[in-house]
Structure formats: C-alpha cells, structure tokens
Amino acid sequence: MDLSALIESYKDCPCGKAHTSVIKAVEIDNGVVFEAGKILAENDFPKNILLVSDEPAFAAADGIMESLEKSGFNVKEYIYPIMKKPLVSQVHFIRDLSVGCDGILSVGTGSVNDICRYAAFLENKAFAIFGTAPSMDGFASSVAPIVSDEGFKVTFSTNQPSVIMADTKILAAAPAELKAAGFGDVIGKKIARVDWEVSRLITGEYFCENVASLVEGVVDTLVSLADRLLLNDEAAAKVAMEALVLSGLSMSLVGVSRPASGAEHMIAHFWEIKQLELLGDHDYHGKLVGIATVKIAEEYRKLAKIKEVFPGEEFIDWAPVEEAYGPNLYPDVKKLNEIPITKDIDPAILRERWREIPEIINRFVPETDELIRLMNLVGATVDPAKADLSEKLVSDAMNYHAYMRNRITLSRMRPMLKI
Ligand SMILES: [Zn+2]
Ligand SMILES: [Zn+2]
C-alpha cells in the first residue's frame, strides 16, 4: 500500500487539519512473512528486538524468524500459549522483557498488539506489527485498550506502529470467526458515519470529507467482496486487511475516533465492560460491533421515518442508568455526564435541521435485511445469544449506551426528541 502517496493526497485538505502519520510502511502481500526482516531494515527498525506473539499466531507466521535473522536482527522472543485479554500486568511483564532491546515486534492480532503497543510506548521503543488475522481495526491505532487490575477496560494513548506487515496467504487462512469479527468491525463504520454527519449538522462539529470518504470507500469495497471473505481467497483477505488498517489510520489522520467509531462501538464497549465484569472476559470486539451494528441500524432506520420532531431540553432519569451500569461502573458514567453533551444542542436547530437527518440515515445505513444478508455471507452472527449476551444486556445497551462517552450520536439525542 502506498501510504506516503495517500498522505500526500491529503496535503492542504479543505478541512484545515494537517493529515500526517508516523507509520512509515504498510506491506500487505503474498510472501511478506519471508520479507519481514528486509521490510523492517528498509524502514530503519532497530536491530535488537523483542518479538512477542502467541502460539497460534506464531505458528501461522512460520518463516518470520528466519527472515529476521537473515536481515541481521538479534531477536529475543516471548510466545504466550494464547493471548486473549490485554492485562496491565502483561504490559509490565513485556516492559521488563524488553530491557536490552530497542524495538518490539508484535506478531498477531488484537490483545498481543495492544500490550506490545503500550509497552513500547512506555519504554520509548520502536514498535512494529506483523498481523496474522483480519479481525479488528486496531493495527494502525494510536490507542491501546488495556484491562486494569480492577477489571475495567482503559484506553491509553500510545504511538502508532512504524511498520505494519501482513502476508495475504496467512490472512486468507485465518480462522473464519476472526475474519467474521473483522467484517463486523468494518460494517460498523456505516453507523459511525451517520453519527459524525449528524453531529456536524446539528452542532457544527469538525468533519473531514476526504477522510470520511476514504473510510466509506474501503467499507464498500469490502462489502462487495463479502461472498469471498470466508474462502481461502488472498485477494479478499488483502482487501479486508487494508480496510482494517485504513479505518484505524483514519482516526489518527483526524485526531478523533469519529470516522470509525459511533453508537455501534459504544454499544459494543458496554457489552465488553459488562462481560468483563460478569464473566471475566468478553467475546471478540468485532463480533460484538457487528451485532450492535445490526441492532442500531434497525433503530436508525426507524428514526428515518420520522419527518418532523419537537425537541426540548433533555431530562435524564438516572435511576435506570444506574441500574444498567451497576455499582462498579455507574459512578464514572455519572461523572462523565455531569455536564451533558446535549447542552451543545439547540432544540430549535435540531427541529429545523431534522429534515436532513432521514436522508443521511438512508444514504449510509443499509436496510436490516441487507445487513443480515451480508453478515450471513461472512459467517458473522447477528444473534446476541451467540455472543453470550442476555436480553437484559441487549436492552440496557440499546437504551443507555450513549452515556458511555461524552459525545453526540444520533442515539444520544433520543431523550431530547421525547420519542
Ligand atoms: Zn481533511
Ligand atoms: Zn472497532
């Protein structure tokens, strides 16, 4: 992927923001596992490195060690049996292991990358990723969600990797459930787009047409290849990985997560923290985002049928919110919403501009039948029960997810609409 040409094309963007990136190279192709050492060397990655992976990912990336050694890298390795939960204690463990190394190479997807990303940031060391499955859009991300000692998921600011590599042969052979999860994370961008557009319309929030179009383009390309994603098809796997890398990149290009995260991510995050609290672990992020997308899309499509609204100031009844979040999480939620974000919304403007909202929804949000057809095509579930989500967790998330963040979404406006 010619990343520098892409960044160059956003020079003097009309949105006024300088779109830059610290990522030097993104290489997604057949045979990259045998070129990893060469690619890192070409991008000035330091020679003394710590390689961190888990057994399934490291087995999939067979050949990477030889490639690194051939290019003169001194590699210390640590392979977890299986890495699912990114605990803060593991970040400290990797920091200690990295003593004497100048860079960290993470081989895998999801949690292993997040732990290494944060450890490299804290130790001020170079960081690169070799991705083994197209399962989530965090590869190019500059934040790392880590589970605290108290069991909460905390998002830390870190650095992006300087190099992202993936071999399409490995991606194409990745487990179906990981590919399905990646698709769920990508399809959610349709909702994120609506929320960003609506906030721009009602509050004048910053918006970048170029970055929004970049994400729209990669989502639509992936959707057009949905029927091939489950096959061992390298072209489809490449498109999926590029979509995930670019949607992650889009957030750092604008400095906010708007292009890739809206109400569907708040719902998924609600489920993640509740599952962590109740079960000690949560299902795949992208799988939860996919289920959330289908649910909230249905609701947004219903809102699109309303031609006129009579909004007023919002009144929040905190009792059911407290009940939904529970005693551990509620204090933070209450504090976050001390000055509700809806104070930025003028009811008169919302009333006047509402007529444009149905058009935005209908433009970006697929019909429920179409969404379900796509999810079925890639083997992604739309059934909350198949992700260990009770009916109560579903209704609580649908009703109260918008208090997860101090950010305007279409769903956050519902109390003002009194419908
Ligand atoms: Zn821009
Ligand atoms: Zn996501």
XYZ file of C-alpha atoms and ligand atoms in Angstrom:
421
model
C 0.000 0.000 0.000
C 1.452 3.356 -0.977
C 0.841 5.142 2.275
C 3.007 8.171 1.535
C 1.050 8.842 -1.682
C -2.183 8.607 0.280
C -0.963 11.040 2.946
C 0.413 13.320 0.224
C -3.017 13.406 -1.462
C -4.442 14.943 1.727
C -1.987 17.822 1.717
C -3.791 21.162 2.146
C -7.035 19.358 2.926
C -10.004 21.766 2.888
C -10.925 20.638 6.417
C -7.971 22.674 7.654
C -6.241 19.883 9.539
C -2.769 18.617 8.594
C -3.253 14.897 7.988
C 0.021 13.220 8.891
C 1.055 9.786 10.099
C 4.092 8.300 11.824
C 3.522 4.986 10.022
C 6.375 4.575 7.563
C 5.193 1.484 5.711
C 2.195 -0.805 5.309
C 3.051 -4.013 3.442
C 0.193 -6.454 2.855
C 1.029 -9.038 0.215
C 1.803 -12.618 -0.598
C 5.175 -13.700 0.816
C 5.591 -10.794 3.256
C 6.384 -13.262 6.066
C 9.643 -14.071 4.257
C 10.359 -10.373 3.670
C 9.650 -9.123 7.202
C 13.336 -8.646 8.069
C 14.014 -6.811 4.828
C 10.988 -4.537 5.244
C 11.907 -3.642 8.831
C 15.533 -2.997 7.858
C 14.464 -0.760 4.978
C 12.413 1.274 7.413
C 15.301 1.692 9.878
C 13.814 -0.537 12.547
C 16.462 -1.166 15.258
C 18.340 -4.467 15.128
C 17.933 -5.642 18.764
C 14.290 -6.583 19.057
C 11.820 -8.368 21.267
C 9.332 -10.466 19.296
C 6.069 -11.135 21.151
C 3.362 -13.477 19.908
C 1.104 -16.317 20.981
C 1.294 -19.922 19.836
C -1.477 -19.854 17.170
C -0.231 -16.588 15.645
C 3.436 -17.573 15.789
C 2.676 -20.907 14.096
C 0.760 -19.064 11.364
C 3.732 -16.725 10.822
C 6.107 -19.616 10.161
C 9.226 -18.294 8.457
C 9.355 -14.914 10.168
C 12.269 -15.793 12.476
C 14.454 -16.923 9.569
C 13.560 -13.756 7.696
C 14.539 -11.554 10.655
C 17.790 -13.392 11.289
C 18.701 -13.285 7.606
C 18.435 -9.483 7.735
C 20.709 -9.278 10.758
C 18.170 -8.838 13.559
C 19.008 -10.089 17.057
C 15.700 -11.485 18.219
C 14.631 -12.248 21.758
C 11.251 -13.961 21.674
C 8.370 -14.454 24.040
C 5.452 -16.614 22.925
C 2.289 -16.748 25.050
C 0.326 -20.027 24.927
C -2.750 -17.957 23.980
C -3.344 -14.244 24.440
C -6.933 -13.092 24.743
C -7.099 -10.484 27.492
C -4.741 -7.477 27.465
C -3.986 -7.111 31.172
C -1.998 -4.231 32.583
C 0.220 -6.773 34.390
C 1.218 -8.156 30.978
C 2.231 -4.680 29.822
C 4.666 -4.508 32.758
C 5.886 -8.019 32.009
C 6.690 -7.100 28.399
C 8.346 -3.856 29.515
C 10.687 -5.868 31.753
C 11.373 -8.388 28.991
C 12.248 -5.611 26.553
C 15.266 -4.448 28.595
C 18.256 -4.531 26.250
C 16.056 -4.399 23.130
C 15.488 -1.245 21.069
C 12.282 -2.278 19.379
C 9.244 -4.530 19.881
C 7.707 -6.569 17.059
C 4.246 -7.890 17.803
C 3.167 -10.928 15.783
C -0.576 -11.499 15.974
C -3.802 -9.557 16.224
C -5.819 -7.805 18.925
C -4.619 -8.148 22.511
C -0.989 -9.089 21.829
C -0.634 -5.969 19.680
C -2.249 -3.773 22.333
C 0.032 -4.987 25.111
C 3.133 -4.501 22.959
C 1.924 -1.131 21.661
C 1.562 0.227 25.172
C 4.775 -1.374 26.480
C 6.775 0.051 23.549
C 5.268 3.483 24.154
C 6.090 3.465 27.880
C 9.637 2.263 27.192
C 10.044 4.711 24.294
C 10.987 1.890 21.909
C 10.299 1.361 18.220
C 7.173 -0.683 17.507
C 6.020 -2.743 14.523
C 3.219 -5.221 13.884
C 3.070 -8.375 11.818
C -0.690 -9.017 11.610
C -1.869 -12.603 11.303
C -5.659 -12.233 11.014
C -8.030 -9.542 9.675
C -10.023 -9.466 12.910
C -10.208 -5.838 14.125
C -9.220 -2.346 13.068
C -6.649 -1.595 15.752
C -3.490 -2.247 13.708
C -2.823 1.396 12.811
C -4.322 2.726 16.017
C -2.544 5.091 18.388
C -4.548 3.947 21.393
C -4.403 0.688 23.339
C -7.376 -0.703 25.250
C -5.931 -2.438 28.325
C -7.753 -4.189 31.174
C -6.890 -2.633 34.535
C -6.252 -4.553 37.775
C -9.835 -3.696 38.782
C -11.120 -5.362 35.615
C -12.017 -2.226 33.667
C -11.042 -1.575 30.110
C -8.989 1.608 29.939
C -7.949 3.184 26.649
C -4.388 4.526 26.802
C -2.831 6.944 24.349
C 0.238 5.376 22.763
C 2.115 5.557 19.463
C 1.192 4.008 16.154
C 3.498 1.279 14.860
C 6.131 2.498 12.433
C 5.609 -0.553 10.208
C 2.566 -2.775 9.632
C 3.084 -6.030 7.748
C 0.812 -8.922 6.847
C 1.052 -11.888 4.488
C -2.113 -12.425 2.428
C -1.556 -16.191 2.447
C -1.703 -16.176 6.270
C -4.636 -13.751 6.362
C -6.641 -15.848 3.887
C -6.111 -18.974 6.017
C -7.088 -17.211 9.280
C -9.935 -18.754 11.309
C -13.411 -17.899 9.981
C -14.535 -16.391 13.299
C -11.657 -13.890 13.197
C -12.488 -12.871 9.622
C -16.158 -12.517 10.570
C -15.175 -10.320 13.528
C -13.102 -8.082 11.245
C -16.070 -7.694 8.923
C -18.265 -6.693 11.895
C -15.773 -4.010 12.926
C -15.744 -2.626 9.370
C -19.502 -2.695 8.698
C -19.996 -0.648 11.887
C -18.427 2.358 10.139
C -21.780 2.896 8.383
C -23.273 3.916 11.736
C -20.192 5.924 12.720
C -20.601 7.960 9.529
C -24.205 8.834 10.368
C -23.297 9.921 13.898
C -20.445 12.102 12.661
C -22.618 13.665 9.912
C -25.474 14.318 12.335
C -23.213 15.985 14.895
C -21.685 18.121 12.172
C -25.179 19.122 11.021
C -26.560 19.955 14.455
C -23.536 21.301 16.356
C -21.061 22.222 13.603
C -18.558 19.635 14.858
C -15.329 19.296 12.876
C -15.704 16.987 9.876
C -13.331 15.916 7.089
C -14.930 14.944 3.802
C -11.734 13.313 2.497
C -11.177 11.049 5.497
C -14.876 10.167 5.711
C -14.806 9.219 2.007
C -11.665 7.135 2.495
C -13.473 5.026 5.098
C -16.660 4.830 3.025
C -14.610 3.583 0.074
C -12.852 0.786 1.944
C -16.073 -0.335 3.628
C -17.886 -0.531 0.304
C -15.014 -2.407 -1.345
C -15.035 -4.973 1.451
C -18.822 -5.301 1.252
C -18.527 -6.006 -2.488
C -16.179 -8.910 -1.688
C -18.159 -10.271 1.266
C -19.052 -13.506 -0.540
C -15.338 -14.335 -0.892
C -14.170 -13.475 2.603
C -14.742 -16.924 4.077
C -12.948 -18.654 1.235
C -9.205 -19.098 1.335
C -9.028 -16.129 -1.037
C -5.942 -13.925 -0.820
C -7.405 -11.021 -2.806
C -10.399 -10.780 -0.460
C -8.169 -11.153 2.615
C -5.953 -8.356 1.344
C -8.936 -6.021 0.880
C -10.187 -6.893 4.371
C -6.808 -6.167 5.955
C -6.419 -2.906 4.036
C -9.910 -1.859 5.140
C -8.992 -2.547 8.765
C -5.645 -0.758 8.571
C -7.107 2.275 6.783
C -10.084 2.650 9.083
C -7.690 2.564 12.039
C -5.464 5.067 10.270
C -8.435 7.355 9.543
C -8.834 8.049 13.264
C -5.264 9.226 13.676
C -5.486 11.309 10.477
C -8.188 13.463 12.047
C -7.111 13.043 15.672
C -10.518 11.746 16.774
C -12.164 8.341 16.501
C -15.223 9.769 14.680
C -14.551 8.197 11.235
C -14.508 4.671 12.646
C -16.485 4.687 15.873
C -20.062 5.711 16.646
C -23.044 4.410 18.599
C -22.294 0.821 17.454
C -18.912 0.966 19.225
C -20.443 2.412 22.388
C -22.905 -0.490 22.466
C -20.089 -2.996 21.905
C -17.967 -1.332 24.614
C -20.884 -1.507 27.019
C -21.130 -5.240 26.353
C -17.362 -5.646 26.694
C -17.174 -3.998 30.111
C -20.266 -5.835 31.358
C -18.936 -9.180 30.119
C -15.571 -8.453 31.730
C -17.371 -7.727 34.977
C -19.730 -10.715 34.807
C -17.645 -13.349 33.006
C -14.058 -12.131 33.415
C -13.625 -11.965 29.643
C -15.515 -10.728 26.601
C -16.266 -12.004 23.127
C -14.390 -10.736 20.043
C -14.648 -6.967 19.713
C -15.618 -7.090 16.029
C -18.231 -9.781 16.644
C -19.900 -7.533 19.239
C -19.620 -4.479 16.953
C -21.318 -6.449 14.163
C -24.252 -7.446 16.364
C -24.519 -3.867 17.671
C -24.491 -2.509 14.116
C -27.483 -4.596 13.075
C -29.406 -3.544 16.201
C -28.716 0.183 15.986
C -29.161 0.239 12.196
C -32.698 -1.017 12.671
C -33.356 1.736 15.176
C -31.814 4.471 12.996
C -33.890 3.288 10.055
C -36.985 3.722 12.229
C -35.888 7.246 13.162
C -35.524 7.984 9.455
C -39.274 7.537 9.055
C -39.975 10.491 11.374
C -40.412 13.577 9.263
C -40.807 16.191 11.994
C -39.647 16.399 15.616
C -40.447 18.739 18.525
C -37.305 18.549 20.669
C -36.811 20.093 24.078
C -34.114 20.199 26.748
C -33.298 16.721 27.941
C -34.201 15.410 31.353
C -32.163 12.372 32.397
C -33.752 9.907 34.778
C -30.581 8.484 36.331
C -32.172 5.581 38.235
C -32.452 3.167 35.276
C -28.990 4.233 34.030
C -27.531 3.375 37.438
C -29.318 0.039 37.393
C -27.999 -0.777 33.909
C -24.345 0.098 34.574
C -24.274 -1.277 38.118
C -22.419 -0.032 41.210
C -18.887 -0.504 39.807
C -19.334 1.430 36.582
C -22.087 3.926 37.339
C -20.011 6.490 39.315
C -17.722 7.047 36.308
C -20.677 7.278 33.927
C -22.416 9.841 36.154
C -19.262 11.912 36.427
C -18.682 11.798 32.672
C -22.176 13.164 32.086
C -22.072 15.833 34.788
C -22.399 18.447 32.076
C -24.418 16.533 29.493
C -23.142 16.781 25.917
C -26.685 17.570 24.782
C -26.187 21.090 26.181
C -24.378 21.725 22.877
C -27.612 21.056 21.004
C -30.062 23.870 20.432
C -33.541 22.279 20.294
C -34.642 24.861 17.714
C -31.750 23.928 15.403
C -32.426 20.233 15.892
C -36.049 20.797 14.964
C -35.206 22.847 11.910
C -32.427 20.599 10.579
C -34.088 17.302 11.362
C -35.443 17.156 7.824
C -31.907 16.401 6.583
C -31.362 13.528 9.018
C -33.581 10.858 7.400
C -31.665 11.431 4.176
C -28.311 10.919 5.948
C -29.544 7.718 7.583
C -30.973 6.297 4.372
C -27.807 7.147 2.473
C -25.380 5.370 4.798
C -27.283 2.756 6.812
C -28.220 -0.408 4.925
C -31.705 -1.904 5.376
C -31.775 -4.531 8.120
C -32.439 -7.356 5.632
C -29.398 -6.349 3.612
C -27.205 -6.111 6.704
C -28.288 -9.550 7.878
C -27.643 -10.969 4.398
C -24.095 -9.571 4.460
C -23.416 -10.795 7.979
C -24.630 -14.276 6.989
C -22.397 -14.240 3.922
C -19.289 -13.799 6.079
C -20.468 -16.200 8.756
C -20.952 -13.428 11.344
C -23.705 -13.910 13.878
C -26.479 -11.362 14.344
C -27.868 -13.253 17.330
C -26.843 -11.704 20.676
C -27.328 -15.051 22.431
C -24.485 -16.486 20.331
C -22.184 -13.920 21.925
C -23.337 -14.649 25.490
C -25.491 -11.511 25.582
C -28.658 -11.754 27.658
C -31.829 -9.931 26.658
C -31.219 -7.522 29.526
C -27.690 -6.709 28.354
C -29.098 -6.028 24.899
C -31.911 -3.746 26.074
C -29.666 -1.926 28.587
C -27.074 -1.332 25.872
C -29.661 -0.093 23.392
C -31.218 2.264 25.947
C -28.159 3.608 27.780
C -25.032 3.135 25.634
C -24.935 6.819 24.724
C -23.832 7.702 28.272
C -20.612 5.718 27.746
C -18.944 8.736 26.195
C -19.406 12.465 26.224
C -20.065 12.527 22.513
C -23.031 13.336 20.315
C -24.569 10.487 18.401
C -27.990 10.284 16.844
C -28.894 7.852 19.623
C -27.749 10.348 22.289
C -30.381 12.798 21.030
C -33.306 10.478 21.701
C -34.129 11.899 25.165
C -34.443 15.347 23.575
C -36.821 14.022 20.939
C -39.119 12.513 23.577
C -39.930 9.542 21.339
Zn -9.253 16.806 5.970
Zn -13.618 -1.421 16.494
